[in-house]
Short mmCIF file of C-alpha atoms in Angstrom, two decimals:
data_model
loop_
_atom_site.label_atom_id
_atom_site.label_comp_id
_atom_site.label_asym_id
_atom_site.label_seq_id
_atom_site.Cartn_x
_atom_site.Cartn_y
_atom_site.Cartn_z
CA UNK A 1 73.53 -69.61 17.73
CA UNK A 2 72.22 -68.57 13.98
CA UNK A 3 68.72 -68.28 13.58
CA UNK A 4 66.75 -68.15 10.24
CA UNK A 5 64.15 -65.79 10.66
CA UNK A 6 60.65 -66.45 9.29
CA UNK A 7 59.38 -63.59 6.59
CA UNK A 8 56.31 -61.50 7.15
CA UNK A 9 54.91 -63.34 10.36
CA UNK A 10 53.00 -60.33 11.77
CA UNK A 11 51.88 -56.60 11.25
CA UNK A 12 54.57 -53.68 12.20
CA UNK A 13 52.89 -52.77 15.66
CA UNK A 14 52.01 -49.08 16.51
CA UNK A 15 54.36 -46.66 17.87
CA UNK A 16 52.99 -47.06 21.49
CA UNK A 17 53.43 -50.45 21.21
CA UNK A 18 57.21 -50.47 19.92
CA UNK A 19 57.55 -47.55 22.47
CA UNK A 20 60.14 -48.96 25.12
CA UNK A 21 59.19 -52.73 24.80
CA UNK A 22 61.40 -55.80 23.24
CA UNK A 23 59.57 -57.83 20.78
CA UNK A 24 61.17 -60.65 18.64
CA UNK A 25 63.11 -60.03 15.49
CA UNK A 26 60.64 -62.76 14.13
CA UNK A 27 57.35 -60.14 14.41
CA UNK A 28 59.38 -57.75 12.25
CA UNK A 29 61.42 -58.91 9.74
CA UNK A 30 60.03 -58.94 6.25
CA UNK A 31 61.50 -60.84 3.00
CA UNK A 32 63.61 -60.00 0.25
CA UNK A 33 65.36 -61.74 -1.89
CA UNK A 34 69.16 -61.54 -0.15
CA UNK A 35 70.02 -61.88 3.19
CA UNK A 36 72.89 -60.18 5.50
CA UNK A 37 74.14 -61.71 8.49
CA UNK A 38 74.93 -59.15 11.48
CA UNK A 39 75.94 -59.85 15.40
CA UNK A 40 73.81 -57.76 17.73
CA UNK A 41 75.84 -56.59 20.21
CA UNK A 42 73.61 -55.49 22.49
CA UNK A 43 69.60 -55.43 23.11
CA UNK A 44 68.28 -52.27 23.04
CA UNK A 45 64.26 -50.99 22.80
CA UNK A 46 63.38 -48.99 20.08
CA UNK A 47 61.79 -46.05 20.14
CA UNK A 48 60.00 -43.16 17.89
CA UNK A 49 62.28 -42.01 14.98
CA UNK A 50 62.30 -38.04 14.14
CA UNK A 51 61.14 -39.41 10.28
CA UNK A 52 57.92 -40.92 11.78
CA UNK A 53 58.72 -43.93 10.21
CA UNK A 54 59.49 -46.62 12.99
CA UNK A 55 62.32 -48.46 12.28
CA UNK A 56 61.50 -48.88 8.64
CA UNK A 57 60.18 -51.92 7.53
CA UNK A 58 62.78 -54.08 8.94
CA UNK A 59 63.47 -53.46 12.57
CA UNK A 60 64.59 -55.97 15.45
CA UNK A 61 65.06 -55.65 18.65
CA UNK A 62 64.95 -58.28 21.67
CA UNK A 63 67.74 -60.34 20.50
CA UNK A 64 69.82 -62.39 22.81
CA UNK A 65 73.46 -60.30 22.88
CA UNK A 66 75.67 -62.17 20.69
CA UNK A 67 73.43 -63.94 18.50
CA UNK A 68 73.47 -64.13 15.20
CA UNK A 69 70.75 -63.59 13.07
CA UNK A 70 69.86 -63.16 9.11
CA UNK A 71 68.21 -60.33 8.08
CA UNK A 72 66.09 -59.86 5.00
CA UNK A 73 66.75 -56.55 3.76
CA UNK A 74 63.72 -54.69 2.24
CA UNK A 75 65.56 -51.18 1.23
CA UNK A 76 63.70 -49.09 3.72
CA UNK A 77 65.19 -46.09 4.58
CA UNK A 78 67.09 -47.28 7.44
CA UNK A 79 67.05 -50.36 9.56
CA UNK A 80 68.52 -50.34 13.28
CA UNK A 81 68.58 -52.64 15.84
CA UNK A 82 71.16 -52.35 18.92
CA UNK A 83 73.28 -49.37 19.69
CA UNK A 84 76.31 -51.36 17.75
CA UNK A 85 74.34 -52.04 14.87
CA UNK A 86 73.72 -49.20 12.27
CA UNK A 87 72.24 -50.85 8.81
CA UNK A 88 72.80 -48.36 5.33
CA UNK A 89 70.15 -49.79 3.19
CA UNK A 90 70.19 -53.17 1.12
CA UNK A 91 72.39 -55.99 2.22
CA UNK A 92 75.02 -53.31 4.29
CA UNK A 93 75.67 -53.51 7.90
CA UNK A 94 78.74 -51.67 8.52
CA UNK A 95 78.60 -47.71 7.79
CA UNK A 96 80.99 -48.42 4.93
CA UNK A 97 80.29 -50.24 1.94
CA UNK A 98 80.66 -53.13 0.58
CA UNK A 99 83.82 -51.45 -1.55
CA UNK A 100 85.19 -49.51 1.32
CA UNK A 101 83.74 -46.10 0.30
CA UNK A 102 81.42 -43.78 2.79
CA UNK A 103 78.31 -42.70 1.83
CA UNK A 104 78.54 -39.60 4.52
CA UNK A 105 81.73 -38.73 6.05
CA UNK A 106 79.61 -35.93 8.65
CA UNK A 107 77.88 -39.04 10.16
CA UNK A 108 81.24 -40.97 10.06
CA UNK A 109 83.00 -38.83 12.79
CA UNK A 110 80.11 -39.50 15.05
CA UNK A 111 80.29 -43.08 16.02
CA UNK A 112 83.82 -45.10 16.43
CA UNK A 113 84.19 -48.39 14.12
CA UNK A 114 85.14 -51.49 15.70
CA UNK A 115 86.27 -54.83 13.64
CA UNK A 116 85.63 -58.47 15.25
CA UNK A 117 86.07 -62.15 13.62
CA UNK A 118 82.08 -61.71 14.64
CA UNK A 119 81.41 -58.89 12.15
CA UNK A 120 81.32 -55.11 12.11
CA UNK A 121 79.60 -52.43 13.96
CA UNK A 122 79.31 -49.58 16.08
CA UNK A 123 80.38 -48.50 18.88
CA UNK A 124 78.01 -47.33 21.52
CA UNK A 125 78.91 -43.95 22.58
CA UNK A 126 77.29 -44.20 25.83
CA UNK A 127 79.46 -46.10 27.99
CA UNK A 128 79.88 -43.31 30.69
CA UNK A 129 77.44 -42.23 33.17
CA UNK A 130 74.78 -39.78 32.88
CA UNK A 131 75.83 -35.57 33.51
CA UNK A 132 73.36 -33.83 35.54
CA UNK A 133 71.20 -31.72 32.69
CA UNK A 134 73.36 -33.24 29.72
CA UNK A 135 72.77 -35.87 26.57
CA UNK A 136 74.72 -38.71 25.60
CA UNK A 137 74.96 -39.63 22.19
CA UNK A 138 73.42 -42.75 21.71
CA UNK A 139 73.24 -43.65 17.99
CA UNK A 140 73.95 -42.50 14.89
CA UNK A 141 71.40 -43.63 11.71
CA UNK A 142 72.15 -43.22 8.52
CA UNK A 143 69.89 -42.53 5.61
CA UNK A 144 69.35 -43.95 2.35
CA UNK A 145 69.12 -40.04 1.03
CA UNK A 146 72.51 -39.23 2.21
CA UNK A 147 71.29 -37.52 5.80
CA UNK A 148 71.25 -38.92 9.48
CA UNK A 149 69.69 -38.96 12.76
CA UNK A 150 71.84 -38.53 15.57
CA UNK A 151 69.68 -39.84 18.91
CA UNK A 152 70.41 -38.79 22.63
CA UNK A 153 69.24 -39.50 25.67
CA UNK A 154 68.53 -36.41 28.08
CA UNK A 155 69.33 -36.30 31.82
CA UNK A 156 67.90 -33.62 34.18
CA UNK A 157 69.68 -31.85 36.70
CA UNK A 158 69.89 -34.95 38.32
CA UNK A 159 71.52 -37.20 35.94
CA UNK A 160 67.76 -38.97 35.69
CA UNK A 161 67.25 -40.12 32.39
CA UNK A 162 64.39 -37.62 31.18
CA UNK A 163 63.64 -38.23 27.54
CA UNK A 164 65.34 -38.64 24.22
CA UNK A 165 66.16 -36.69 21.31
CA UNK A 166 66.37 -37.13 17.54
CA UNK A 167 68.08 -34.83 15.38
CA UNK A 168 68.01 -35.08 11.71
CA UNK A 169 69.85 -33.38 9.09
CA UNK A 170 70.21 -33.95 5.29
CA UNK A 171 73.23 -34.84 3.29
CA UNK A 172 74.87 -31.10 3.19
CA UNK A 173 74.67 -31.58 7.14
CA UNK A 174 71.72 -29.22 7.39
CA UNK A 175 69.45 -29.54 10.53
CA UNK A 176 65.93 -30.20 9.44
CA UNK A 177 64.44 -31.39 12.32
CA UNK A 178 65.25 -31.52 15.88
CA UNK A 179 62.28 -34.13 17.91
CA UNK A 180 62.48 -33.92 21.89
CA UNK A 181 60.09 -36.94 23.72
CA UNK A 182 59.58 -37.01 27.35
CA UNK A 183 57.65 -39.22 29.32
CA UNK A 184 56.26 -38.63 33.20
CA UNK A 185 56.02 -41.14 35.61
CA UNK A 186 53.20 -41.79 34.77
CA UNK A 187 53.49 -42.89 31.44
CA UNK A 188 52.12 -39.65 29.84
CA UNK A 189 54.62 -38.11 26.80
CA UNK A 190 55.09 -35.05 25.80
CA UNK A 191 57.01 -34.61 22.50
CA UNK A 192 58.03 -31.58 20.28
CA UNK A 193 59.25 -31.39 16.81
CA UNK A 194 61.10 -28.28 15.30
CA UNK A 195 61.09 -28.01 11.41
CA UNK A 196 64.04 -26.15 9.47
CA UNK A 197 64.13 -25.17 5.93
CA UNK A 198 67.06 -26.61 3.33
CA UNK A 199 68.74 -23.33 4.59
CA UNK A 200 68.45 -24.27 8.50
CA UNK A 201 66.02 -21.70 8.95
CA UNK A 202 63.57 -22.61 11.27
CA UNK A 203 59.73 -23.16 10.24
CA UNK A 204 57.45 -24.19 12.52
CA UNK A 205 57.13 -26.28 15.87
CA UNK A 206 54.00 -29.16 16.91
CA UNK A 207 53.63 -29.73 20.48
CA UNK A 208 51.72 -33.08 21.01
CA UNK A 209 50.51 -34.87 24.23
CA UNK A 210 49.64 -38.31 24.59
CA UNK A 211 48.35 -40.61 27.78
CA UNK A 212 50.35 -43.44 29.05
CA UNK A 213 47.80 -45.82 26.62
CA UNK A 214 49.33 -43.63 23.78
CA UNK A 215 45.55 -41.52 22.90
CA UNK A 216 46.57 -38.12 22.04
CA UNK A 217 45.12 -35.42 24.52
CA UNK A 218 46.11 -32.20 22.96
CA UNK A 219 48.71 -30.27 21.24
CA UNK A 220 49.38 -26.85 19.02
CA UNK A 221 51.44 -26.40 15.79
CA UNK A 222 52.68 -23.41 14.83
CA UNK A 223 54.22 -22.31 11.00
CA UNK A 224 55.60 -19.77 9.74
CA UNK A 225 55.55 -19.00 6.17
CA UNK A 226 57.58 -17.48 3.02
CA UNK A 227 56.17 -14.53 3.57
CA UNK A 228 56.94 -14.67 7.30
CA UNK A 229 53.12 -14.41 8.99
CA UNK A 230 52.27 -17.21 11.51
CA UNK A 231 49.71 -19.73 11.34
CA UNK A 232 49.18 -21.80 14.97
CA UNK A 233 46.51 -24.57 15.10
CA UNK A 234 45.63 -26.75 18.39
CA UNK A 235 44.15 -30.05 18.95
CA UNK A 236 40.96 -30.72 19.59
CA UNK A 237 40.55 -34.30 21.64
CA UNK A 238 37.41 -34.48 21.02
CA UNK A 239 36.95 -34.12 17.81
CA UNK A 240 40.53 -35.19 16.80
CA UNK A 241 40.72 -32.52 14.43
CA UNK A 242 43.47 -29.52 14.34
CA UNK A 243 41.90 -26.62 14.44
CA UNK A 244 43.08 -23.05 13.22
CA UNK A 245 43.82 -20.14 16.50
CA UNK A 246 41.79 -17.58 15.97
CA UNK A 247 43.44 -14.47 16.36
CA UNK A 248 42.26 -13.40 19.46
CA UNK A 249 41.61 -16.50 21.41
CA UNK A 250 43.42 -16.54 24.73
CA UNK A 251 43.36 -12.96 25.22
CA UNK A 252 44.05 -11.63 28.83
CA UNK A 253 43.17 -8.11 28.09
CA UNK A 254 41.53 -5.32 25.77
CA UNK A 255 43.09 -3.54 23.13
CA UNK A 256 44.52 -0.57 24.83
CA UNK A 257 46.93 2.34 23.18
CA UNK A 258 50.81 1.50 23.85
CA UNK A 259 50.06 -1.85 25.23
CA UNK A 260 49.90 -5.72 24.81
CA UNK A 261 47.39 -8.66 24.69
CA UNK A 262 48.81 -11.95 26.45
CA UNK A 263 47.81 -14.47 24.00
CA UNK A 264 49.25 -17.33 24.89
CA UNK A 265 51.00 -18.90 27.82
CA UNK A 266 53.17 -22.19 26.89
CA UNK A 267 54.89 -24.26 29.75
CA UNK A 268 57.99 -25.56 28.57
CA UNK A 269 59.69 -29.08 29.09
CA UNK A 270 62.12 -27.67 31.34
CA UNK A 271 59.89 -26.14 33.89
CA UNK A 272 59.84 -22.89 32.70
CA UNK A 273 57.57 -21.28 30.67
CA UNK A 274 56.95 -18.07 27.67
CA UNK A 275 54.33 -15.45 27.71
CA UNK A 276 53.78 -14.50 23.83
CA UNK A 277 51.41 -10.90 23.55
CA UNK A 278 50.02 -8.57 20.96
CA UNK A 279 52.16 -5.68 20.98
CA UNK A 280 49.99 -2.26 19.93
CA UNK A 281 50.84 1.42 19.10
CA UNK A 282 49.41 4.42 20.64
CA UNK A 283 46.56 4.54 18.58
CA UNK A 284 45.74 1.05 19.36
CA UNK A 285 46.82 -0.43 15.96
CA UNK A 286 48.77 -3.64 16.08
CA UNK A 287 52.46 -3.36 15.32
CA UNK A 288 53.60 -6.90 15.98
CA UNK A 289 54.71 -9.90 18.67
CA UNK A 290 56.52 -9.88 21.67
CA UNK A 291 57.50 -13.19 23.50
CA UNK A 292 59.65 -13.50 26.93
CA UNK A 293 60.69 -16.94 27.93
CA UNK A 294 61.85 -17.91 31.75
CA UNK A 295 63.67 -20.58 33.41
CA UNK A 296 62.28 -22.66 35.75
CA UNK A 297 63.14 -20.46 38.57
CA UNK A 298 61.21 -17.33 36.87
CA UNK A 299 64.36 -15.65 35.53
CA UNK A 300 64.10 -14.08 32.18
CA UNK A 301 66.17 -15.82 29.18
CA UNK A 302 65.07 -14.03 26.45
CA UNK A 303 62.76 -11.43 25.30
CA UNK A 304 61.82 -11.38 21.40
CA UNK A 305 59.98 -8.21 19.57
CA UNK A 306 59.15 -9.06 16.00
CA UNK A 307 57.65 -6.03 13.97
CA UNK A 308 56.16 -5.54 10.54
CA UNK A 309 57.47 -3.34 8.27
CA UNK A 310 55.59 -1.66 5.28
CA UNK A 311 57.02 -3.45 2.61
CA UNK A 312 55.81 -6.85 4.61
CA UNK A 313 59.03 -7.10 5.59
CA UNK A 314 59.64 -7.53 9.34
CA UNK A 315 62.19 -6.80 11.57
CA UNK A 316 63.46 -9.32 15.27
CA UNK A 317 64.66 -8.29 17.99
CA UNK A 318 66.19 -10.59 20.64
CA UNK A 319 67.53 -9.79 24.08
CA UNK A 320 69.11 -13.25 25.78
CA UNK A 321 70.39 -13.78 29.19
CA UNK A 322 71.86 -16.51 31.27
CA UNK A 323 70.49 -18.40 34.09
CA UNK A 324 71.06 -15.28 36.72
CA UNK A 325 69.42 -12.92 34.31
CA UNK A 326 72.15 -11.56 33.50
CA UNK A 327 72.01 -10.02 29.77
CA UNK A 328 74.22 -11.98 27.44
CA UNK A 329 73.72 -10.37 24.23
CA UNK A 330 71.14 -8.61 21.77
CA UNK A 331 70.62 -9.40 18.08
CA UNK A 332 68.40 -6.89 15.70
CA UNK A 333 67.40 -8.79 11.93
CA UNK A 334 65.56 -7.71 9.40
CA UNK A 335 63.97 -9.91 7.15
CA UNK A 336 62.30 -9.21 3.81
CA UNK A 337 58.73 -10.58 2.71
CA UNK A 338 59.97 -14.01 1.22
CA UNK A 339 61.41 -14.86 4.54
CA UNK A 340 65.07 -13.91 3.63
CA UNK A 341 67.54 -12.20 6.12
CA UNK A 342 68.74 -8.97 4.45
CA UNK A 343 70.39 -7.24 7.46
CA UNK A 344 71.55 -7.77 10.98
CA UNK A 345 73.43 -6.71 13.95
CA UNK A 346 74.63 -8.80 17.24
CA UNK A 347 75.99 -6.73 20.47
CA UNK A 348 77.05 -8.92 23.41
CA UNK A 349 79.24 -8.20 26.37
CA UNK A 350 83.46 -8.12 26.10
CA UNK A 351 83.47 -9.35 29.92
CA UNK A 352 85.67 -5.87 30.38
CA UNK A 353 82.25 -4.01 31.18
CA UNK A 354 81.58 -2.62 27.24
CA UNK A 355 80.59 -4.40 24.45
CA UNK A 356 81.42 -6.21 20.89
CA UNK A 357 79.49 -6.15 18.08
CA UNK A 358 78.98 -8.39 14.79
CA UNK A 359 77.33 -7.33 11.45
CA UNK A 360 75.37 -9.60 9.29
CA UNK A 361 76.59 -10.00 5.63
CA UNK A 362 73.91 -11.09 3.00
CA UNK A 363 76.15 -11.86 0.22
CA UNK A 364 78.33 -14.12 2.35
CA UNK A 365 75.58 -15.10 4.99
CA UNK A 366 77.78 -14.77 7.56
CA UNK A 367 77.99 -12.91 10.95
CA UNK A 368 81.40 -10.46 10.66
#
């Protein structure tokens, strides 16, 4: 069955209201002067892309499987609908174009091509079952700028289905954001975005909580900058404004020489939680961070020391250990005021009982 879809008939609806629900392909679609013709393969819901855009301006979703529909193309950034169908901007449906050329080999490798009399598309790569505490790779996007979004869904420990999880990265194949949403039973969603730099370096985190009607009910950012201090901000529900930390809100204790404020305490997604202090010298002076993060059964993972240095440099260290608490490896780097790693050294265990170590080289950027 073809089916000519009317242009324009409604409003794109809000996030919440996309958020796991099929609506018609005849709410969404928007003109433009040439049409392409696709199969959808399979109906799908549509969720929350990492770009905060929602499907660009021509999304679909709640299609019958194997009908065939035309699609007004309106040059959005991307267009999806289905995990076989992967649109790459005006009037193309299959990941190659029109001429046989790729616009991004990286994203290529990620999804399997298959050819039908009914047209082309994408393979879903989520055929098998759920892994207790794994992802499966559920679609590849492209974008129009030469990046992609690869999208998973999580299980926990028990192969339930947890959350999803958009990565994005630009044409180079650079991470630049990583987006992790879970939802409760009760409706309530939790979801986290990581920000990276055009050298993968990472720049800041939000944190944002929303009800089951989709009203957000708190959240904290946190950014670092060039010159490598931190900035944090939380929301405030009732005003819905984001207001700055101040630097000693959520203190546990009093400056005291040789010790540490507790600051903050964050639970993580995964049941566990990190501690972040104040770390002070003997006089009392403040010399830096400390953060130690734990599993869900209270064993350490990591411990992280960041300190100052005079030139506004600063130097990391970080101490990480398995699921046991076992240590697993230490790396020291030294950054200087712009941001920019200048130095570093990794140690971890040889499994023989002593140790190997890496050194960081600037010129090449590489650990040696």
């Amino acid at each position: 069955m073809t089916r000519k879809l009317s242009p324009n008939t409604k409003k794109l609806p809000s996030f919440q209201q996309l958020e796991d629900r099929h609506l018609m392909a005849a709410d969404l679609v928007a003109s433009a002067p040439e049409p392409a013709a696709v199969r959808i393969a399979e109906v799908q819901t549509i969720g929350h892309f990492a770009n905060s855009a929602l499907i660009g301006p021509t999304g679909i979703a709640g299609i019958e499987p194997a009908e065939t529909v035309e699609i007004h193309d309106m040059s959005a950034d991307f267009v999806f609908a289905g995990p076989r169908i992967l649109f790459d901007g005006p009037n193309q449906v299959d990941p190659e174009r029109q001429d046989g050329t790729k616009d991004n080999p990286a994203s290529d490798d990620k999804a399997d091509r298959t050819e039908s009399d009914e047209g082309s598309s994408v393979k879903d790569q989520t055929d098998q079952q759920p892994q207790p505490g794994a992802r499966r790779a559920h679609h590849v996007i492209r974008r129009a700028d030469g990046g992609w979004t690869d999208e998973y869904v999580d299980c926990d420990q028990d192969g339930n289905r947890i959350g999803r999880t958009f990565e994005t990265y630009d044409r180079s194949g650079v991470l630049r954001e990583r987006q992790t949403i879970r939802v409760d039973e009760d409706g309530n969603r939790t979801t986290t975005t990581d920000n990276y730099d055009e050298d993968g370096k990472w720049t800041g985190s939000t944190t944002e909580s929303f009800d089951a009607d989709g009203r957000r009910t708190g959240g904290q950012k946190t950014q670092v900058g060039q010159d490598g201090n931190v900035q944090r901000e939380s929301y405030n529900p009732e005003s819905g404004e984001w207001e700055p930390v101040a630097e000693d809100d959520n203190t546990e204790a009093t400056d005291r020489p040789g010790g540490r404020i507790a600051r903050h305490h964050i639970q993580n997604l995964d049941g566990g939680w990190t501690d972040e202090y104040v770390d002070l010298d003997a006089d009392g002076n403040r010399i830096g961070r400390s953060s130690e993060t734990y599993n869900d059964r209270g064993m350490l993972r990591e411990r992280q020391t960041t300190r100052t240095n005079a030139d506004g440099g600063r130097t990391t260290t970080t101490q990480t250990y398995d699921d046991d608490g076992q240590w697993t490896g230490t790396t020291v780097e030294s950054f200087d005021r712009r941001g920019n790693r200048i130095s570093g050294e990794r140690t971890t265990p040889d499994g023989n009982g002593g140790t190997t170590s890496q050194t960081y080289d600037p010129d090449s950027g590489e650990w040696r």
